Amino acid sequence: MSERSDRRLLVIMILVSSLIVALFGRLYYLQVISGPKYQQLALDNQSRDIVTPAVRGMILDSRGVPLAVNRTGLVVTVDHTALAKQPDKGKAVLTKLAKLLKSDYETLWTKTRLCGEKGAPKIGCWAGSPYQPIPVSKAAASSVALQIIEHAERYPGVSARAEGFRYYPATDGVNAAHVMGYLGPVTLDDMKIQKYVSAGLHANDLIGKAGLEFQYDAELRGKNGVKRVTVDRGGSVRKTVENTTPVPGNHLVTSIDSHLQKVVEEQLQAAIYRARGGAPGDKRGAHKADAGAAIVLDVTNGRVLAMASWPTYDPNIWLDGLSFKQAADLFDEKNGVPALSRAIQGMYAPASTFKSISVVAAAAAGYNMNASYKCPSSVQIGNREFKNFETKNQGTINMQTAIAVSCDTIWYQIAYDEWVRDGGLRPKSNPNDYFFNAARSFNLGKKTGIDLPDEASGRLPDRQWKNEFYKQNKDFYCNFQNRAKKSDLTPYLIAIAKENCTDGYIIRAGDAVNFSIGQGDTLVTPIQLAVAYSAIANGGTLWQPWIARAVVSPTGKVIKEFAPEKLGKTEQTPSDTAFLHKALRSVVTNGTAAGIFAGYPVQVAGKTGTAQDLGRNKNGSAKDDTSWFASFAPADSPQYAVVMVVSQGGFGASVSAVGVKDIYTTLFGVVGNKIDPTKSAFPNGIPNTIPKLDVKNAKPVTN
């Protein structure tokens, strides 16, 4: 019995000793090893950060003219947490505040809803921290701010203070909304991204959300100043633990010329309205003309001198935060989705502008560009008749004339013959694919790499794409009769589905001939076509299109210059270049664009394009043709490439070519039928040096 008691006592002693050792071990870990960590956590619990926002750097044009600046205004904010604690969830306060701000309750309610919370709208809500005061107006009148401050009891949870904000001054009437982008509050999701975590962002910081503001956010943003203080339970400051001063952001100088940008925007809008009104020469009358883009590139280095997209919006609408209607309008298809940048995100069939690339393909296949070819009204391919534009029979003509008058049937026959040589429906193991390879050499189907976010890649429907598309859609085609709407169960569509089910991965004759004239499944973005025509102009060098010119410090010191970068070389030979320069010049002198450029003193070389779209609008109506004009000038010594597209705009000549001509008028200083170099956009040549800046006023220094 005594021995058993001793054993029990020994076990208890061992347990107690183990507990004591574990306790001391834990105390040692907490106080010695993890002491600094928990000391910091304790400090965080009783400390507060007072953030002094850094001044964001400006965005300037190539001469130093400001495109994005900072201003100070009276900001009215609402505390979401304070509203939530009120019996009516802040309805009475927001109603009174809406009246004071000459707004409406629904708009303020939308702005103060947290994105993702129950009942919150999907657009127009607050994406920032729930503990951050939500700005509902950034340009309040001083009388409004005074009423809020003097009658705080009437507006619990509402405050007003002076604060800096981003502003787009529309210098020279420039919009450039899609190029500039906009700012928005950092979100909880943003704070999970490493580049923002390492930047030490705070919940009330603004970051670039689109355009150059997003692309160069790190350079423009600067670094906030933070004053960390410890407070007691009552919230009174006890001492300052840390105090860092804000570091202003750097400025971004671009290659955009504000005066030229304004003209490009105006001419794009004029082309839209011209198409809607029924352009002269287009017997089909008015067109829908729902969107468009225009781009000017320097063909010698790829710099973007101007870029416009339509429809557009006022970039300053972000100033007060979007109302529900504004947010809805930006993405409304009835309004043309103004938020979408057509210049880099719009994808369209290139139509006859693609024939310049087909020239390179045909030459590589051994066709003589100086020979003559038949241009009949139509060509029979299998059981389908492929017609010439407006079913015209042009007879036997040389290839230069074929480009000038935009003959389709020559290309149908060449593309079909090459398709047959590659094996047709039973392709060879190593087909020549001259047309696909030529397009690939111009980087079609790939992003250009322009320094703007969310660029589209277009579509190059080669054999690889066809196979991948087939894999993704095979199930739909093979089960078409079970999945399709009753209205779609027509004999023709059923037959197409059966064909695609069994061999939808095969390049058919129709695919080949459509590809040769830029139709079918081929899609390009305006920036891709501008880069392609720049390469045609300069002899085959593909330059990466670029907007940023340099990063300049707040004191005016150049920190970084962006040098032009080559993407590669196209397959065009020197003889291809010489032929294309002559052929594209003949388009303007005696071809499809001759009537538009008659008597024009600038030697413009270009190609019209009128792309058919077999789709339907939302109301069920057939889509109108897409209007293109792709060009460069002067033809004998190219300097600029100018491209314009108007979606559902009709003929390329009567709509887009007119707009491009008026852009060249500004570029070269055309007055009447003569050129006045002193009135050109760049009388001293395109700026190739970084302007010296008066950084305080964002103006170029005059010597």
mmCIF file of C-alpha atoms in Angstrom, residues 161-454:
data_model
loop_
_atom_site.group_PDB
_atom_site.id
_atom_site.type_symbol
_atom_site.label_atom_id
_atom_site.label_comp_id
_atom_site.label_asym_id
_atom_site.label_seq_id
_atom_site.Cartn_x
_atom_site.Cartn_y
_atom_site.Cartn_z
ATOM 1 C CA ARG A 161 -12.424 69.259 -44.865
ATOM 2 C CA ALA A 162 -9.960 70.565 -47.435
ATOM 3 C CA GLU A 163 -8.257 67.792 -49.378
ATOM 4 C CA GLY A 164 -6.263 67.306 -52.552
ATOM 5 C CA PHE A 165 -7.756 65.392 -55.456
ATOM 6 C CA ARG A 166 -6.895 64.313 -58.982
ATOM 7 C CA TYR A 167 -8.121 66.543 -61.773
ATOM 8 C CA TYR A 168 -7.989 66.313 -65.561
ATOM 9 C CA PRO A 169 -7.939 69.913 -66.807
ATOM 10 C CA ALA A 170 -8.862 69.231 -70.472
ATOM 11 C CA THR A 171 -6.017 71.487 -71.597
ATOM 12 C CA ASP A 172 -6.564 72.532 -75.213
ATOM 13 C CA GLY A 173 -9.921 70.751 -75.020
ATOM 14 C CA VAL A 174 -8.316 67.307 -74.667
ATOM 15 C CA ASN A 175 -10.386 64.448 -73.262
ATOM 16 C CA ALA A 176 -8.008 61.439 -73.426
ATOM 17 C CA ALA A 177 -10.060 59.619 -70.784
ATOM 18 C CA HIS A 178 -9.045 56.146 -71.972
ATOM 19 C CA VAL A 179 -5.364 57.087 -72.100
ATOM 20 C CA MET A 180 -5.230 58.841 -68.723
ATOM 21 C CA GLY A 181 -7.385 56.391 -66.764
ATOM 22 C CA TYR A 182 -8.567 57.297 -63.271
ATOM 23 C CA LEU A 183 -7.942 56.771 -59.558
ATOM 24 C CA GLY A 184 -9.910 54.775 -57.039
ATOM 25 C CA PRO A 185 -9.573 53.807 -53.374
ATOM 26 C CA VAL A 186 -7.390 50.844 -52.568
ATOM 27 C CA THR A 187 -9.602 47.834 -51.827
ATOM 28 C CA LEU A 188 -9.148 44.907 -49.477
ATOM 29 C CA ASP A 189 -8.386 42.762 -52.514
ATOM 30 C CA ASP A 190 -5.728 45.258 -53.622
ATOM 31 C CA MET A 191 -4.099 45.004 -50.214
ATOM 32 C CA LYS A 192 -3.503 41.281 -50.849
ATOM 33 C CA ILE A 193 -1.399 42.033 -53.948
ATOM 34 C CA GLN A 194 2.291 41.978 -53.129
ATOM 35 C CA LYS A 195 3.234 45.179 -54.972
ATOM 36 C CA TYR A 196 0.698 47.128 -52.928
ATOM 37 C CA VAL A 197 1.610 45.371 -49.662
ATOM 38 C CA SER A 198 5.283 46.214 -50.112
ATOM 39 C CA ALA A 199 4.329 49.802 -50.973
ATOM 40 C CA GLY A 200 2.926 50.283 -47.473
ATOM 41 C CA LEU A 201 -0.479 51.483 -48.622
ATOM 42 C CA HIS A 202 -3.153 52.538 -46.177
ATOM 43 C CA ALA A 203 -6.879 52.007 -46.346
ATOM 44 C CA ASN A 204 -7.596 55.571 -47.443
ATOM 45 C CA ASP A 205 -5.052 55.667 -50.273
ATOM 46 C CA LEU A 206 -5.983 56.197 -53.914
ATOM 47 C CA ILE A 207 -4.341 54.120 -56.630
ATOM 48 C CA GLY A 208 -4.525 54.031 -60.426
ATOM 49 C CA LYS A 209 -7.343 51.868 -61.700
ATOM 50 C CA ALA A 210 -7.027 52.272 -65.478
ATOM 51 C CA GLY A 211 -4.912 53.826 -68.226
ATOM 52 C CA LEU A 212 -1.588 55.484 -67.486
ATOM 53 C CA GLU A 213 -2.717 56.118 -63.908
ATOM 54 C CA PHE A 214 -2.692 52.335 -63.402
ATOM 55 C CA GLN A 215 0.298 51.492 -65.584
ATOM 56 C CA TYR A 216 2.603 53.979 -63.854
ATOM 57 C CA ASP A 217 0.974 54.073 -60.452
ATOM 58 C CA ALA A 218 4.200 53.249 -58.594
ATOM 59 C CA GLU A 219 6.035 56.146 -60.263
ATOM 60 C CA LEU A 220 3.214 58.661 -59.824
ATOM 61 C CA ARG A 221 1.969 57.763 -56.346
ATOM 62 C CA GLY A 222 4.855 58.816 -54.134
ATOM 63 C CA LYS A 223 5.009 57.770 -50.477
ATOM 64 C CA ASN A 224 2.657 58.954 -47.779
ATOM 65 C CA GLY A 225 3.900 60.560 -44.600
ATOM 66 C CA VAL A 226 2.874 58.715 -41.428
ATOM 67 C CA LYS A 227 2.750 60.093 -37.910
ATOM 68 C CA ARG A 228 2.193 57.254 -35.432
ATOM 69 C CA VAL A 229 1.101 58.282 -31.950
ATOM 70 C CA THR A 230 0.128 56.327 -28.845
ATOM 71 C CA VAL A 231 -3.187 57.119 -27.193
ATOM 72 C CA ASP A 232 -4.779 56.364 -23.842
ATOM 73 C CA ARG A 233 -8.194 54.796 -23.317
ATOM 74 C CA GLY A 234 -9.846 58.141 -23.821
ATOM 75 C CA GLY A 235 -8.146 58.579 -27.193
ATOM 76 C CA SER A 236 -5.843 61.369 -26.035
ATOM 77 C CA VAL A 237 -2.381 61.435 -27.584
ATOM 78 C CA ARG A 238 0.370 60.431 -25.191
ATOM 79 C CA LYS A 239 3.453 60.580 -27.401
ATOM 80 C CA THR A 240 4.692 60.396 -30.982
ATOM 81 C CA VAL A 241 6.347 57.079 -31.767
ATOM 82 C CA GLU A 242 7.181 57.628 -35.427
ATOM 83 C CA ASN A 243 6.976 60.532 -37.841
ATOM 84 C CA THR A 244 7.876 60.344 -41.552
ATOM 85 C CA THR A 245 7.343 63.119 -44.068
ATOM 86 C CA PRO A 246 5.526 62.440 -47.342
ATOM 87 C CA VAL A 247 7.558 61.975 -50.511
ATOM 88 C CA PRO A 248 5.843 63.418 -53.593
ATOM 89 C CA GLY A 249 5.388 61.264 -56.659
ATOM 90 C CA ASN A 250 7.297 61.673 -59.891
ATOM 91 C CA HIS A 251 5.859 63.227 -63.044
ATOM 92 C CA LEU A 252 5.210 61.250 -66.220
ATOM 93 C CA VAL A 253 6.005 62.911 -69.548
ATOM 94 C CA THR A 254 4.229 61.250 -72.476
ATOM 95 C CA SER A 255 4.621 61.274 -76.254
ATOM 96 C CA ILE A 256 1.035 62.552 -76.617
ATOM 97 C CA ASP A 257 0.728 66.002 -78.193
ATOM 98 C CA SER A 258 -2.268 67.742 -76.624
ATOM 99 C CA HIS A 259 -3.112 69.859 -79.676
ATOM 100 C CA LEU A 260 -2.966 66.860 -82.020
ATOM 101 C CA GLN A 261 -4.911 64.759 -79.503
ATOM 102 C CA LYS A 262 -7.727 67.300 -79.543
ATOM 103 C CA VAL A 263 -7.887 67.249 -83.345
ATOM 104 C CA VAL A 264 -7.904 63.439 -83.473
ATOM 105 C CA GLU A 265 -10.740 63.322 -80.938
ATOM 106 C CA GLU A 266 -12.710 65.913 -82.895
ATOM 107 C CA GLN A 267 -12.226 64.157 -86.226
ATOM 108 C CA LEU A 268 -13.202 60.791 -84.791
ATOM 109 C CA GLN A 269 -16.414 62.257 -83.407
ATOM 110 C CA ALA A 270 -17.053 64.026 -86.718
ATOM 111 C CA ALA A 271 -16.676 60.689 -88.532
ATOM 112 C CA ILE A 272 -19.207 59.110 -86.179
ATOM 113 C CA TYR A 273 -21.745 61.864 -86.849
ATOM 114 C CA ARG A 274 -20.974 61.800 -90.585
ATOM 115 C CA ALA A 275 -21.835 58.101 -90.717
ATOM 116 C CA ARG A 276 -24.995 58.619 -88.684
ATOM 117 C CA GLY A 277 -26.109 61.375 -90.991
ATOM 118 C CA GLY A 278 -25.465 59.382 -94.147
ATOM 119 C CA ALA A 279 -22.043 60.149 -95.592
ATOM 120 C CA PRO A 280 -21.925 61.594 -99.132
ATOM 121 C CA GLY A 281 -21.334 58.811 -101.620
ATOM 122 C CA ASP A 282 -22.924 56.135 -99.448
ATOM 123 C CA LYS A 283 -26.262 55.381 -101.089
ATOM 124 C CA ARG A 284 -27.256 53.193 -98.170
ATOM 125 C CA GLY A 285 -27.985 56.259 -96.067
ATOM 126 C CA ALA A 286 -27.504 56.669 -92.319
ATOM 127 C CA HIS A 287 -25.627 54.102 -90.247
ATOM 128 C CA LYS A 288 -25.675 53.217 -86.573
ATOM 129 C CA ALA A 289 -22.001 54.196 -86.048
ATOM 130 C CA ASP A 290 -21.885 53.054 -82.435
ATOM 131 C CA ALA A 291 -18.140 53.290 -81.718
ATOM 132 C CA GLY A 292 -14.722 54.059 -83.141
ATOM 133 C CA ALA A 293 -11.050 54.776 -82.607
ATOM 134 C CA ALA A 294 -8.253 56.809 -84.185
ATOM 135 C CA ILE A 295 -4.489 56.538 -83.653
ATOM 136 C CA VAL A 296 -1.411 58.469 -84.796
ATOM 137 C CA LEU A 297 1.987 56.754 -84.535
ATOM 138 C CA ASP A 298 5.509 57.860 -85.325
ATOM 139 C CA VAL A 299 6.530 55.125 -87.807
ATOM 140 C CA THR A 300 10.228 55.541 -86.997
ATOM 141 C CA ASN A 301 9.981 54.517 -83.352
ATOM 142 C CA GLY A 302 6.417 53.493 -82.413
ATOM 143 C CA ARG A 303 5.668 56.462 -80.186
ATOM 144 C CA VAL A 304 1.965 57.199 -79.784
ATOM 145 C CA LEU A 305 1.350 60.835 -80.716
ATOM 146 C CA ALA A 306 -2.439 60.709 -80.269
ATOM 147 C CA MET A 307 -5.020 58.071 -79.444
ATOM 148 C CA ALA A 308 -8.783 58.538 -79.251
ATOM 149 C CA SER A 309 -11.707 56.245 -78.509
ATOM 150 C CA TRP A 310 -15.411 56.889 -78.939
ATOM 151 C CA PRO A 311 -17.772 56.937 -77.114
ATOM 152 C CA THR A 312 -15.888 58.523 -74.273
ATOM 153 C CA TYR A 313 -16.692 60.172 -70.940
ATOM 154 C CA ASP A 314 -15.569 63.030 -68.726
ATOM 155 C CA PRO A 315 -12.669 61.627 -66.637
ATOM 156 C CA ASN A 316 -13.583 64.048 -63.849
ATOM 157 C CA ILE A 317 -16.802 62.117 -63.123
ATOM 158 C CA TRP A 318 -14.700 60.072 -60.701
ATOM 159 C CA LEU A 319 -14.129 63.245 -58.688
ATOM 160 C CA ASP A 320 -17.278 62.898 -56.594
ATOM 161 C CA GLY A 321 -17.544 59.161 -56.983
ATOM 162 C CA LEU A 322 -19.894 57.746 -59.570
ATOM 163 C CA SER A 323 -23.617 58.040 -59.163
ATOM 164 C CA PHE A 324 -25.585 54.898 -59.903
ATOM 165 C CA LYS A 325 -26.644 56.315 -63.265
ATOM 166 C CA GLN A 326 -23.106 57.369 -64.212
ATOM 167 C CA ALA A 327 -21.748 53.948 -63.333
ATOM 168 C CA ALA A 328 -24.505 52.216 -65.272
ATOM 169 C CA ASP A 329 -24.022 54.489 -68.289
ATOM 170 C CA LEU A 330 -20.300 53.706 -68.489
ATOM 171 C CA PHE A 331 -21.024 50.029 -69.135
ATOM 172 C CA ASP A 332 -24.377 50.318 -70.881
ATOM 173 C CA GLU A 333 -24.401 48.720 -74.349
ATOM 174 C CA LYS A 334 -27.089 51.176 -75.440
ATOM 175 C CA ASN A 335 -24.548 53.950 -74.853
ATOM 176 C CA GLY A 336 -21.797 52.009 -76.616
ATOM 177 C CA VAL A 337 -19.992 51.055 -73.345
ATOM 178 C CA PRO A 338 -17.973 54.295 -72.969
ATOM 179 C CA ALA A 339 -15.642 52.638 -70.442
ATOM 180 C CA LEU A 340 -14.201 50.432 -73.212
ATOM 181 C CA SER A 341 -11.115 51.737 -75.009
ATOM 182 C CA ARG A 342 -11.785 50.892 -78.655
ATOM 183 C CA ALA A 343 -8.204 51.768 -79.616
ATOM 184 C CA ILE A 344 -6.705 48.823 -77.712
ATOM 185 C CA GLN A 345 -9.734 46.713 -76.711
ATOM 186 C CA GLY A 346 -12.066 46.986 -79.700
ATOM 187 C CA MET A 347 -11.723 44.045 -82.120
ATOM 188 C CA TYR A 348 -12.953 44.286 -85.699
ATOM 189 C CA ALA A 349 -12.565 42.451 -89.003
ATOM 190 C CA PRO A 350 -9.858 44.412 -90.868
ATOM 191 C CA ALA A 351 -11.475 43.860 -94.289
ATOM 192 C CA SER A 352 -9.487 45.190 -97.268
ATOM 193 C CA THR A 353 -6.870 46.904 -95.087
ATOM 194 C CA PHE A 354 -5.595 43.322 -94.636
ATOM 195 C CA LYS A 355 -4.758 43.049 -98.353
ATOM 196 C CA SER A 356 -1.431 44.758 -97.715
ATOM 197 C CA ILE A 357 -0.457 41.731 -95.631
ATOM 198 C CA SER A 358 -1.854 39.440 -98.329
ATOM 199 C CA VAL A 359 0.562 41.085 -100.781
ATOM 200 C CA VAL A 360 3.461 39.948 -98.579
ATOM 201 C CA ALA A 361 1.968 36.437 -98.453
ATOM 202 C CA ALA A 362 1.447 36.203 -102.211
ATOM 203 C CA ALA A 363 4.943 37.490 -102.942
ATOM 204 C CA ALA A 364 6.405 34.858 -100.601
ATOM 205 C CA ALA A 365 4.381 32.225 -102.482
ATOM 206 C CA GLY A 366 5.995 33.304 -105.748
ATOM 207 C CA TYR A 367 3.316 35.492 -107.309
ATOM 208 C CA ASN A 368 4.610 38.310 -109.496
ATOM 209 C CA MET A 369 3.406 41.659 -108.210
ATOM 210 C CA ASN A 370 4.025 43.220 -111.610
ATOM 211 C CA ALA A 371 1.884 40.702 -113.476
ATOM 212 C CA SER A 372 -1.789 41.054 -114.406
ATOM 213 C CA TYR A 373 -4.607 38.948 -112.969
ATOM 214 C CA LYS A 374 -8.273 38.463 -113.683
ATOM 215 C CA CYS A 375 -10.714 40.331 -111.418
ATOM 216 C CA PRO A 376 -14.135 38.822 -112.285
ATOM 217 C CA SER A 377 -17.373 39.760 -110.561
ATOM 218 C CA SER A 378 -17.338 36.483 -108.605
ATOM 219 C CA VAL A 379 -15.407 33.258 -108.044
ATOM 220 C CA GLN A 380 -16.985 29.851 -107.468
ATOM 221 C CA ILE A 381 -15.378 28.059 -104.532
ATOM 222 C CA GLY A 382 -16.959 24.639 -104.070
ATOM 223 C CA ASN A 383 -20.717 25.158 -103.906
ATOM 224 C CA ARG A 384 -20.467 28.790 -102.861
ATOM 225 C CA GLU A 385 -20.095 31.932 -104.934
ATOM 226 C CA PHE A 386 -17.733 34.568 -103.527
ATOM 227 C CA LYS A 387 -18.546 37.960 -105.002
ATOM 228 C CA ASN A 388 -16.447 41.027 -105.660
ATOM 229 C CA PHE A 389 -17.315 44.225 -103.812
ATOM 230 C CA GLU A 390 -20.564 45.523 -105.323
ATOM 231 C CA THR A 391 -20.239 42.566 -107.764
ATOM 232 C CA LYS A 392 -18.037 44.575 -110.147
ATOM 233 C CA ASN A 393 -16.098 42.914 -112.973
ATOM 234 C CA GLN A 394 -12.794 44.797 -113.250
ATOM 235 C CA GLY A 395 -11.423 42.649 -116.088
ATOM 236 C CA THR A 396 -7.722 41.769 -116.246
ATOM 237 C CA ILE A 397 -5.671 44.225 -114.175
ATOM 238 C CA ASN A 398 -2.232 44.431 -112.619
ATOM 239 C CA MET A 399 -1.786 43.945 -108.902
ATOM 240 C CA GLN A 400 -1.212 47.643 -108.189
ATOM 241 C CA THR A 401 -4.558 48.483 -109.745
ATOM 242 C CA ALA A 402 -6.119 45.558 -107.862
ATOM 243 C CA ILE A 403 -5.043 47.155 -104.583
ATOM 244 C CA ALA A 404 -6.181 50.598 -105.736
ATOM 245 C CA VAL A 405 -9.713 49.498 -106.687
ATOM 246 C CA SER A 406 -9.813 46.893 -103.889
ATOM 247 C CA CYS A 407 -10.489 43.806 -106.004
ATOM 248 C CA ASP A 408 -11.528 40.824 -103.894
ATOM 249 C CA THR A 409 -11.768 38.043 -106.453
ATOM 250 C CA ILE A 410 -8.045 38.087 -107.267
ATOM 251 C CA TRP A 411 -7.376 37.241 -103.637
ATOM 252 C CA TYR A 412 -10.102 34.607 -103.534
ATOM 253 C CA GLN A 413 -8.404 32.747 -106.378
ATOM 254 C CA ILE A 414 -4.858 33.090 -105.024
ATOM 255 C CA ALA A 415 -5.883 32.037 -101.508
ATOM 256 C CA TYR A 416 -7.868 29.090 -102.852
ATOM 257 C CA ASP A 417 -5.002 27.893 -105.049
ATOM 258 C CA GLU A 418 -2.588 28.038 -102.096
ATOM 259 C CA TRP A 419 -5.087 26.209 -99.897
ATOM 260 C CA VAL A 420 -5.273 23.427 -102.499
ATOM 261 C CA ARG A 421 -1.454 23.258 -102.702
ATOM 262 C CA ASP A 422 -1.349 22.901 -98.905
ATOM 263 C CA GLY A 423 -3.571 19.816 -99.157
ATOM 264 C CA GLY A 424 -7.038 21.343 -98.907
ATOM 265 C CA LEU A 425 -9.282 19.294 -96.613
ATOM 266 C CA ARG A 426 -6.406 16.841 -96.093
ATOM 267 C CA PRO A 427 -3.584 19.251 -95.279
ATOM 268 C CA LYS A 428 0.045 18.300 -95.703
ATOM 269 C CA SER A 429 2.059 17.598 -92.570
ATOM 270 C CA ASN A 430 4.039 20.782 -93.150
ATOM 271 C CA PRO A 431 1.814 23.210 -95.121
ATOM 272 C CA ASN A 432 3.288 26.448 -96.453
ATOM 273 C CA ASP A 433 0.486 28.583 -94.938
ATOM 274 C CA TYR A 434 1.816 31.711 -96.627
ATOM 275 C CA PHE A 435 -1.138 33.863 -95.587
ATOM 276 C CA PHE A 436 -1.108 32.731 -91.952
ATOM 277 C CA ASN A 437 2.661 33.146 -91.709
ATOM 278 C CA ALA A 438 2.584 36.627 -93.209
ATOM 279 C CA ALA A 439 -0.091 37.723 -90.728
ATOM 280 C CA ARG A 440 1.860 36.139 -87.900
ATOM 281 C CA SER A 441 4.984 38.053 -88.917
ATOM 282 C CA PHE A 442 3.000 41.272 -88.409
ATOM 283 C CA ASN A 443 2.229 40.027 -84.858
ATOM 284 C CA LEU A 444 -1.506 39.760 -85.527
ATOM 285 C CA GLY A 445 -3.210 37.670 -82.889
ATOM 286 C CA LYS A 446 -0.799 38.975 -80.238
ATOM 287 C CA LYS A 447 -0.896 41.977 -77.957
ATOM 288 C CA THR A 448 1.321 44.809 -79.132
ATOM 289 C CA GLY A 449 2.567 45.389 -75.584
ATOM 290 C CA ILE A 450 1.486 49.031 -75.475
ATOM 291 C CA ASP A 451 1.940 50.529 -72.005
ATOM 292 C CA LEU A 452 -1.756 50.495 -71.159
ATOM 293 C CA PRO A 453 -3.584 47.766 -69.220
ATOM 294 C CA ASP A 454 -6.141 45.289 -70.557
#
